[in-house]
Amino acid sequence: MYVAVKGGERAIDNAHAWLAEERRGDRDVAELGVDQIREQMTLAVNRVMAEGSLYDPDLAALAIKQSRGDLIEAIFLIRAYRTTLPRFGGSNPVDTATMACDRRVSATFKDAPGGQVLGPTFDYTHRLLDFKLAADGEFGEMPQTEPNAGETPHIMGFLDREDLIQSEPTGSDTPDDLTRSPLELPASRALRLQALTRGDEGFILGMAYSTQRGYARNHAFVAELRIGAVAVEMEIPELGFAIDIGEITLTECETVNQFKGSKTEPPQFTRGYGLVFGMTERKAISMALVDRALRWKELGEDNLGAPAQDEEFVLYHADNIQATGFLEHIKLPHYVDFQSELELIRKLRREAQASEQAAGQAEEEGPSGGSLKGKMKEGVAS
Amino acid sequence: MSDYNFAYLDEQTKRMIRRAILKGLAIPGYQVPFASREMPMPYGWGTGGVQVSAAVLTPEDRFKVIDQGADDTTNAVSIRRFFEKTAGVAVTEATTEASVIQTRHRIPETPLREDQILVYQVPIPEPLRFLEPSEVETRKMHSLEEYGLMHVKLYEDISQHGAIATAYAYPVKVEGRYVMDPSPIPKFDNPKLEMAGIQLFGAGREQRIYAVPPYTQVVSLDFDDYPFEPTKADHACDLCGATDSYLDELIMDDAGGRMFMCSDTDYCGARRTAGHLGAQGAPLAEDAA
Amino acid sequence: MTPLLQVEGIAKMYGARIGCTDVSFDLYPGEVMGIVGESGSGKSTLLNCLAGHLQPDAGAVRFDTRAEGLRDTVMMSEPERRMLSRTDWAFVHQHARDGLRMNVSAGGNVGERLMAVNARHYGDIRDKAIDWLGRVEISADRIDDRPTAFSGGMQQRLQIARNLVTGPRLVFMDEPTGGLDVSVQARLLDLLRGLVREMGLSAIIVTHDLAVVRLLADRLMVMKDGHVIESGLTDQVLDDPQHAYTQLLVSSVLQV
């Protein structure tokens, strides 16, 4: 006799207990410290901050520890936490022109004021597994030098001065906050950029790559890539002026792209823009390429039908928390829906077989039966 | 979780959601965009329903959560616990005792009353989505009442299969104006959409809320000569004998033996307690804990 | 008598290039207007401006609506224009694929406009679809086939059936016989002529093929480089062309 399955609550509790054990792993191995993650897995921390839309390296490191290294799971933790945080207000727009650049490179000019500064990059490393690192991570003294004295002006500024590059619209209106208002299309550029900076790095990378391979190719040059710290300033009403409330590391990428065929404008360079929390280069460059591809309409270009030009397609599928949530939900019970499909298909097959039999008999009996197709598909007279 | 506000969401957010709900009730079946918040459970796992419940719950409410008709499925358990922790509301498995019921994929068999609210979890709120992938286009179609494409789909089903081939999430027309997706409930449940309770639909990931006020006309789309039929398996519940409830089919052995039981566990349990027994039924106490 | 369509000063520019300019004419119920020209003449641009597919830079397109008389469709809101194109207007595309749902059966394609105006009886819809398939000479047993299984000529005839089933008053046609075999073209033109007369349709037909306008159009406009260089009754213009370009066009037609 059937006994109904119960015990969902206990199953969940046991699953969570096992998960905690797995997270800790072998107890003979030292426990991972949040500070270790923050210091030695900085790029993972950066990604979690960027896609979690929350600048807090300690929290991001904790999230990575809790999620056992699954970065999307960590991003989810940060996003959920962010929902609960009260909002005191908004900062002034950060001024990346004043950035203290740790890294600053340009592909469009051999040299420019501020110089080409490689910074701590993987770019020219040889991708050879360093087995010495498994044993000990010690290394020699790094040569020191004086930091750059003046500011590092934006390279785009020089192109701007010659009027060669399309100027960006200026304005002082605060754009909508993507996390506070629903995404409605068509989306403003500001909303698009918000969606891109917190979108999944892999997805944005793929979209950017597709433009390079010819799906709405717009031939991007990296005019400038800069990474460093900027001050965050906030107006305090009680004081009547703005104060520095902290400092964040940003990666900013500006691309220069060829402009083709517009109704009213002579040829001009156009721009793509990427801005991401932390040292997150791949994402910033990808973002700039996808930003540029999505601008086809306001630049008077043709819609070539490329995926990266399709605003709905890109923006609706860039968010990896939405994506993984919906993807993984198919693990949930769907047996009620499935049951109704089962019933329907059984019914349709029964009716199809009945029709075939009736048609078979009719053929034996004489020509009055009509075609099988006719029997199946004619409307029933009301 | 005492650091959190009642039912987790801050009051500003709840206000925003309630405004969306009011708009939805004022325009039955119309999808109201809302700024869905990131919740502690994944998108696609009921965040829309959770946000709607969080916005309507008061400390005096009794809350019931079901998934596939059962209170004990893992996700229903998880959501119920969430509200126990963050709202401290009383919870119940009895449909008749609940003031707010959050559901995934079923409408309870027991008819709801005017003092009850049913909150549906919705994966894809747009009934036209699989006919027209563009959101911009489907919003236009709704605003212009351009629903020809919906009927084309039904026509195609009949011409290919001899019957309309939609078994769940069966589209309906609300108060003669908006075509609505009632969430993936089996079409058997569609007639219940005309009820005395308030029905609220939350789609978190897609950022839409819609609503059906009490006693609203809800008509399942069909043709005059191919009328809508709320079908179910042609069996009675093997545990309680009910012939009018939606049934789950269970596979019993390798030989293909199967049994059928009410999907609505509360309905089934109440019947068994009252003495009704089906072909394989026994009094309630013998179920495994 | 009120014109069905009153076009005044339509112009469309592409940067410095003229798409079409200074086009004006009146179209009365039951009249068929042909617009001829070679590639680049601006005829398709003009048609798209008239049909609401392109926003003209200047000019008005007034249509005699049932409810409110003459109204400038260029100034209409998008919802109003869409409603018009579902009911009183029809558009036959050059490539049938652009005017059909390729993943929907022939019956579904014809029935869609009916269902869009609340036809709710499957049997009736199907009967009407069969009737219309017959009128465009498509065999009834193809009703459940998808247009992908049809020849080019059949697809075009299906497109016509799909457009005419709700009895629109004005039909726009863009090269309706383009790309079809000659014998298929002839059959299609014959069909169109019959339907237009039978239903009292007004039509605006864009084509580069003078034989099409000879057969179908009452009146004719010749376009070159975005300008209308000659217009008048079809027979008059073709038998006695005044403008040098028209003369060139007429004399270039191969006699077989």
GROMACS .gro file of N, CA, C and O in nm, chain A residues 174-254:
model
  324
  174THR      N    1   2.036   6.308  -1.341
  174THR     CA    2   2.075   6.178  -1.287
  174THR      C    3   1.999   6.069  -1.361
  174THR      O    4   1.877   6.072  -1.365
  175PRO      N    5   2.070   5.974  -1.418
  175PRO     CA    6   1.997   5.867  -1.489
  175PRO      C    7   1.921   5.778  -1.393
  175PRO      O    8   1.947   5.778  -1.274
  176ASP      N    9   1.825   5.702  -1.446
  176ASP     CA   10   1.752   5.603  -1.367
  176ASP      C   11   1.847   5.498  -1.312
  176ASP      O   12   1.946   5.465  -1.375
  177ASP      N   13   1.811   5.445  -1.197
  177ASP     CA   14   1.891   5.338  -1.138
  177ASP      C   15   1.830   5.205  -1.178
  177ASP      O   16   1.716   5.174  -1.146
  178LEU      N   17   1.909   5.126  -1.248
  178LEU     CA   18   1.860   4.997  -1.300
  178LEU      C   19   1.812   4.906  -1.188
  178LEU      O   20   1.726   4.820  -1.208
  179THR      N   21   1.867   4.922  -1.066
  179THR     CA   22   1.826   4.833  -0.958
  179THR      C   23   1.704   4.886  -0.884
  179THR      O   24   1.656   4.823  -0.791
  180ARG      N   25   1.656   5.001  -0.928
  180ARG     CA   26   1.539   5.060  -0.860
  180ARG      C   27   1.420   5.076  -0.953
  180ARG      O   28   1.308   5.095  -0.908
  181SER      N   29   1.444   5.077  -1.083
  181SER     CA   30   1.329   5.085  -1.175
  181SER      C   31   1.339   4.970  -1.275
  181SER      O   32   1.448   4.929  -1.311
  182PRO      N   33   1.223   4.918  -1.319
  182PRO     CA   34   1.226   4.803  -1.409
  182PRO      C   35   1.286   4.842  -1.543
  182PRO      O   36   1.271   4.954  -1.589
  183LEU      N   37   1.357   4.750  -1.605
  183LEU     CA   38   1.418   4.775  -1.735
  183LEU      C   39   1.309   4.783  -1.840
  183LEU      O   40   1.237   4.687  -1.863
  184GLU      N   41   1.292   4.900  -1.900
  184GLU     CA   42   1.193   4.912  -2.006
  184GLU      C   43   1.263   4.955  -2.133
  184GLU      O   44   1.357   5.032  -2.130
  185LEU      N   45   1.212   4.903  -2.245
  185LEU     CA   46   1.279   4.930  -2.372
  185LEU      C   47   1.197   5.029  -2.452
  185LEU      O   48   1.075   5.031  -2.442
  186PRO      N   49   1.258   5.110  -2.540
  186PRO     CA   50   1.403   5.116  -2.559
  186PRO      C   51   1.475   5.174  -2.438
  186PRO      O   52   1.424   5.263  -2.371
  187ALA      N   53   1.595   5.123  -2.412
  187ALA     CA   54   1.669   5.166  -2.293
  187ALA      C   55   1.762   5.281  -2.328
  187ALA      O   56   1.819   5.285  -2.436
  188SER      N   57   1.778   5.374  -2.234
  188SER     CA   58   1.875   5.482  -2.255
  188SER      C   59   2.015   5.423  -2.248
  188SER      O   60   2.035   5.313  -2.195
  189ARG      N   61   2.111   5.499  -2.300
  189ARG     CA   62   2.249   5.450  -2.296
  189ARG      C   63   2.295   5.427  -2.153
  189ARG      O   64   2.367   5.332  -2.124
  190ALA      N   65   2.252   5.515  -2.064
  190ALA     CA   66   2.292   5.500  -1.924
  190ALA      C   67   2.245   5.367  -1.867
  190ALA      O   68   2.320   5.296  -1.800
  191LEU      N   69   2.121   5.331  -1.895
  191LEU     CA   70   2.069   5.204  -1.844
  191LEU      C   71   2.143   5.087  -1.907
  191LEU      O   72   2.172   4.988  -1.841
  192ARG      N   73   2.172   5.101  -2.035
  192ARG     CA   74   2.246   4.994  -2.103
  192ARG      C   75   2.382   4.974  -2.039
  192ARG      O   76   2.424   4.861  -2.012
  193LEU      N   77   2.450   5.083  -2.013
  193LEU     CA   78   2.584   5.071  -1.953
  193LEU      C   79   2.575   5.009  -1.814
  193LEU      O   80   2.660   4.930  -1.774
  194GLN      N   81   2.470   5.046  -1.738
  194GLN     CA   82   2.453   4.986  -1.605
  194GLN      C   83   2.435   4.835  -1.618
  194GLN      O   84   2.492   4.757  -1.543
  195ALA      N   85   2.352   4.797  -1.714
  195ALA     CA   86   2.327   4.654  -1.732
  195ALA      C   87   2.454   4.581  -1.775
  195ALA      O   88   2.481   4.470  -1.731
  196LEU      N   89   2.534   4.645  -1.858
  196LEU     CA   90   2.656   4.581  -1.908
  196LEU      C   91   2.761   4.567  -1.798
  196LEU      O   92   2.827   4.464  -1.787
  197THR      N   93   2.776   4.670  -1.715
  197THR     CA   94   2.883   4.663  -1.616
  197THR      C   95   2.855   4.555  -1.511
  197THR      O   96   2.947   4.496  -1.456
  198ARG      N   97   2.728   4.528  -1.485
  198ARG     CA   98   2.699   4.422  -1.389
  198ARG      C   99   2.657   4.292  -1.456
  198ARG      O  100   2.617   4.197  -1.389
  199GLY      N  101   2.669   4.288  -1.590
  199GLY     CA  102   2.634   4.168  -1.662
  199GLY      C  103   2.745   4.062  -1.653
  199GLY      O  104   2.857   4.091  -1.614
  200ASP      N  105   2.711   3.941  -1.692
  200ASP     CA  106   2.806   3.831  -1.682
  200ASP      C  107   2.925   3.853  -1.775
  200ASP      O  108   2.908   3.877  -1.894
  201GLU      N  109   3.044   3.840  -1.719
  201GLU     CA  110   3.165   3.867  -1.797
  201GLU      C  111   3.173   3.775  -1.919
  201GLU      O  112   3.207   3.818  -2.028
  202GLY      N  113   3.142   3.648  -1.902
  202GLY     CA  114   3.151   3.553  -2.014
  202GLY      C  115   3.055   3.588  -2.126
  202GLY      O  116   3.088   3.582  -2.244
  203PHE      N  117   2.935   3.627  -2.088
  203PHE     CA  118   2.835   3.660  -2.189
  203PHE      C  119   2.876   3.784  -2.266
  203PHE      O  120   2.871   3.788  -2.389
  204ILE      N  121   2.919   3.888  -2.193
  204ILE     CA  122   2.959   4.014  -2.258
  204ILE      C  123   3.082   3.990  -2.344
  204ILE      O  124   3.094   4.045  -2.455
  205LEU      N  125   3.173   3.907  -2.295
  205LEU     CA  126   3.292   3.872  -2.373
  205LEU      C  127   3.252   3.807  -2.505
  205LEU      O  128   3.301   3.843  -2.612
  206GLY      N  129   3.160   3.711  -2.497
  206GLY     CA  130   3.115   3.643  -2.618
  206GLY      C  131   3.050   3.741  -2.716
  206GLY      O  132   3.074   3.736  -2.837
  207MET      N  133   2.969   3.828  -2.665
  207MET     CA  134   2.903   3.927  -2.750
  207MET      C  135   3.006   4.018  -2.816
  207MET      O  136   2.999   4.049  -2.936
  208ALA      N  137   3.106   4.062  -2.738
  208ALA     CA  138   3.210   4.150  -2.792
  208ALA      C  139   3.289   4.077  -2.900
  208ALA      O  140   3.316   4.131  -3.008
  209TYR      N  141   3.324   3.954  -2.871
  209TYR     CA  142   3.399   3.872  -2.966
  209TYR      C  143   3.322   3.858  -3.097
  209TYR      O  144   3.377   3.863  -3.206
  210SER      N  145   3.190   3.841  -3.085
  210SER     CA  146   3.110   3.823  -3.207
  210SER      C  147   3.118   3.947  -3.294
  210SER      O  148   3.120   3.937  -3.417
  211THR      N  149   3.126   4.066  -3.234
  211THR     CA  150   3.136   4.186  -3.318
  211THR      C  151   3.270   4.190  -3.389
  211THR      O  152   3.280   4.234  -3.503
  212GLN      N  153   3.373   4.140  -3.323
  212GLN     CA  154   3.504   4.141  -3.388
  212GLN      C  155   3.509   4.045  -3.505
  212GLN      O  156   3.582   4.066  -3.601
  213ARG      N  157   3.429   3.938  -3.494
  213ARG     CA  158   3.431   3.837  -3.602
  213ARG      C  159   3.335   3.869  -3.713
  213ARG      O  160   3.319   3.793  -3.806
  214GLY      N  161   3.272   3.983  -3.709
  214GLY     CA  162   3.191   4.025  -3.824
  214GLY      C  163   3.044   4.042  -3.797
  214GLY      O  164   2.971   4.085  -3.885
  215TYR      N  165   2.997   4.008  -3.679
  215TYR     CA  166   2.855   4.029  -3.649
  215TYR      C  167   2.839   4.173  -3.602
  215TYR      O  168   2.838   4.201  -3.483
  216ALA      N  169   2.826   4.264  -3.699
  216ALA     CA  170   2.820   4.409  -3.669
  216ALA      C  171   2.958   4.459  -3.627
  216ALA      O  172   2.976   4.521  -3.524
  217ARG      N  173   3.053   4.431  -3.716
  217ARG     CA  174   3.191   4.472  -3.689
  217ARG      C  175   3.202   4.622  -3.694
  217ARG      O  176   3.150   4.685  -3.784
  218ASN      N  177   3.267   4.682  -3.596
  218ASN     CA  178   3.286   4.826  -3.603
  218ASN      C  179   3.431   4.865  -3.578
  218ASN      O  180   3.460   4.979  -3.546
  219HIS      N  181   3.521   4.771  -3.593
  219HIS     CA  182   3.665   4.795  -3.588
  219HIS      C  183   3.709   4.881  -3.472
  219HIS      O  184   3.733   5.002  -3.488
  220ALA      N  185   3.721   4.820  -3.357
  220ALA     CA  186   3.754   4.896  -3.237
  220ALA      C  187   3.905   4.906  -3.215
  220ALA      O  188   3.977   4.808  -3.231
  221PHE      N  189   3.948   5.025  -3.177
  221PHE     CA  190   4.084   5.044  -3.126
  221PHE      C  191   4.072   5.081  -2.980
  221PHE      O  192   3.986   5.160  -2.944
  222VAL      N  193   4.161   5.030  -2.896
  222VAL     CA  194   4.159   5.073  -2.756
  222VAL      C  195   4.232   5.205  -2.748
  222VAL      O  196   4.355   5.210  -2.754
  223ALA      N  197   4.156   5.313  -2.740
  223ALA     CA  198   4.220   5.444  -2.727
  223ALA      C  199   4.289   5.453  -2.593
  223ALA      O  200   4.399   5.504  -2.580
  224GLU      N  201   4.222   5.401  -2.492
  224GLU     CA  202   4.283   5.405  -2.360
  224GLU      C  203   4.221   5.302  -2.269
  224GLU      O  204   4.100   5.277  -2.271
  225LEU      N  205   4.310   5.243  -2.192
  225LEU     CA  206   4.268   5.154  -2.085
  225LEU      C  207   4.340   5.203  -1.961
  225LEU      O  208   4.463   5.210  -1.960
  226ARG      N  209   4.266   5.242  -1.861
  226ARG     CA  210   4.332   5.289  -1.740
  226ARG      C  211   4.272   5.223  -1.617
  226ARG      O  212   4.152   5.202  -1.610
  227ILE      N  213   4.358   5.190  -1.524
  227ILE     CA  214   4.317   5.123  -1.400
  227ILE      C  215   4.385   5.193  -1.284
  227ILE      O  216   4.505   5.217  -1.287
  228GLY      N  217   4.306   5.229  -1.184
  228GLY     CA  218   4.368   5.292  -1.067
  228GLY      C  219   4.260   5.339  -0.972
  228GLY      O  220   4.142   5.307  -0.987
  229ALA      N  221   4.304   5.416  -0.875
  229ALA     CA  222   4.211   5.460  -0.771
  229ALA      C  223   4.154   5.597  -0.804
  229ALA      O  224   4.225   5.685  -0.853
  230VAL      N  225   4.026   5.612  -0.777
  230VAL     CA  226   3.962   5.745  -0.787
  230VAL      C  227   3.893   5.774  -0.655
  230VAL      O  228   3.850   5.684  -0.585
  231ALA      N  229   3.881   5.903  -0.625
  231ALA     CA  230   3.812   5.943  -0.503
  231ALA      C  231   3.662   5.944  -0.528
  231ALA      O  232   3.617   5.975  -0.639
  232VAL      N  233   3.587   5.909  -0.425
  232VAL     CA  234   3.442   5.918  -0.432
  232VAL      C  235   3.398   6.034  -0.345
  232VAL      O  236   3.431   6.039  -0.226
  233GLU      N  237   3.327   6.128  -0.406
  233GLU     CA  238   3.284   6.247  -0.332
  233GLU      C  239   3.134   6.250  -0.319
  233GLU      O  240   3.061   6.210  -0.410
  234MET      N  241   3.090   6.302  -0.205
  234MET     CA  242   2.945   6.309  -0.185
  234MET      C  243   2.909   6.444  -0.125
  234MET      O  244   2.976   6.491  -0.033
  235GLU      N  245   2.804   6.507  -0.180
  235GLU     CA  246   2.752   6.633  -0.126
  235GLU      C  247   2.686   6.605   0.009
  235GLU      O  248   2.599   6.519   0.017
  236ILE      N  249   2.728   6.677   0.108
  236ILE     CA  250   2.660   6.663   0.238
  236ILE      C  251   2.574   6.787   0.258
  236ILE      O  252   2.627   6.896   0.274
  237PRO      N  253   2.443   6.771   0.258
  237PRO     CA  254   2.355   6.889   0.269
  237PRO      C  255   2.384   6.974   0.393
  237PRO      O  256   2.385   7.095   0.386
  238GLU      N  257   2.411   6.904   0.504
  238GLU     CA  258   2.434   6.979   0.628
  238GLU      C  259   2.559   7.065   0.619
  238GLU      O  260   2.568   7.170   0.684
  239LEU      N  261   2.659   7.021   0.540
  239LEU     CA  262   2.784   7.098   0.530
  239LEU      C  263   2.777   7.200   0.418
  239LEU      O  264   2.847   7.300   0.421
  240GLY      N  265   2.695   7.165   0.315
  240GLY     CA  266   2.685   7.255   0.202
  240GLY      C  267   2.793   7.236   0.097
  240GLY      O  268   2.800   7.309   0.000
  241PHE      N  269   2.882   7.138   0.118
  241PHE     CA  270   2.979   7.109   0.012
  241PHE      C  271   3.007   6.959   0.011
  241PHE      O  272   2.962   6.884   0.096
  242ALA      N  273   3.087   6.918  -0.088
  242ALA     CA  274   3.114   6.774  -0.104
  242ALA      C  275   3.240   6.734  -0.030
  242ALA      O  276   3.335   6.811  -0.022
  243ILE      N  277   3.238   6.613   0.025
  243ILE     CA  278   3.360   6.562   0.090
  243ILE      C  279   3.395   6.427   0.029
  243ILE      O  280   3.311   6.357  -0.027
  244ASP      N  281   3.522   6.392   0.045
  244ASP     CA  282   3.569   6.260   0.002
  244ASP      C  283   3.518   6.157   0.101
  244ASP      O  284   3.546   6.167   0.219
  245ILE      N  285   3.444   6.057   0.052
  245ILE     CA  286   3.403   5.954   0.147
  245ILE      C  287   3.482   5.826   0.131
  245ILE      O  288   3.465   5.731   0.204
  246GLY      N  289   3.567   5.822   0.030
  246GLY     CA  290   3.647   5.701   0.014
  246GLY      C  291   3.711   5.698  -0.122
  246GLY      O  292   3.710   5.796  -0.197
  247GLU      N  293   3.768   5.583  -0.151
  247GLU     CA  294   3.844   5.568  -0.274
  247GLU      C  295   3.813   5.431  -0.331
  247GLU      O  296   3.804   5.333  -0.255
  248ILE      N  297   3.791   5.422  -0.459
  248ILE     CA  298   3.768   5.290  -0.520
  248ILE      C  299   3.860   5.273  -0.639
  248ILE      O  300   3.905   5.371  -0.700
  249THR      N  301   3.887   5.147  -0.671
  249THR     CA  302   3.965   5.116  -0.791
  249THR      C  303   3.870   5.091  -0.905
  249THR      O  304   3.770   5.019  -0.889
  250LEU      N  305   3.897   5.153  -1.017
  250LEU     CA  306   3.813   5.135  -1.136
  250LEU      C  307   3.897   5.098  -1.255
  250LEU      O  308   4.014   5.135  -1.264
  251THR      N  309   3.835   5.026  -1.347
  251THR     CA  310   3.895   5.004  -1.479
  251THR      C  311   3.809   5.077  -1.580
  251THR      O  312   3.688   5.058  -1.585
  252GLU      N  313   3.873   5.163  -1.658
  252GLU     CA  314   3.799   5.238  -1.759
  252GLU      C  315   3.859   5.209  -1.897
  252GLU      O  316   3.980   5.215  -1.914
  253CYS      N  317   3.772   5.179  -1.993
  253CYS     CA  318   3.821   5.153  -2.127
  253CYS      C  319   3.744   5.240  -2.225
  253CYS      O  320   3.620   5.240  -2.226
  254GLU      N  321   3.816   5.315  -2.307
  254GLU     CA  322   3.750   5.393  -2.412
  254GLU      C  323   3.797   5.339  -2.546
  254GLU      O  324   3.918   5.332  -2.570
   0.00000   0.00000   0.00000
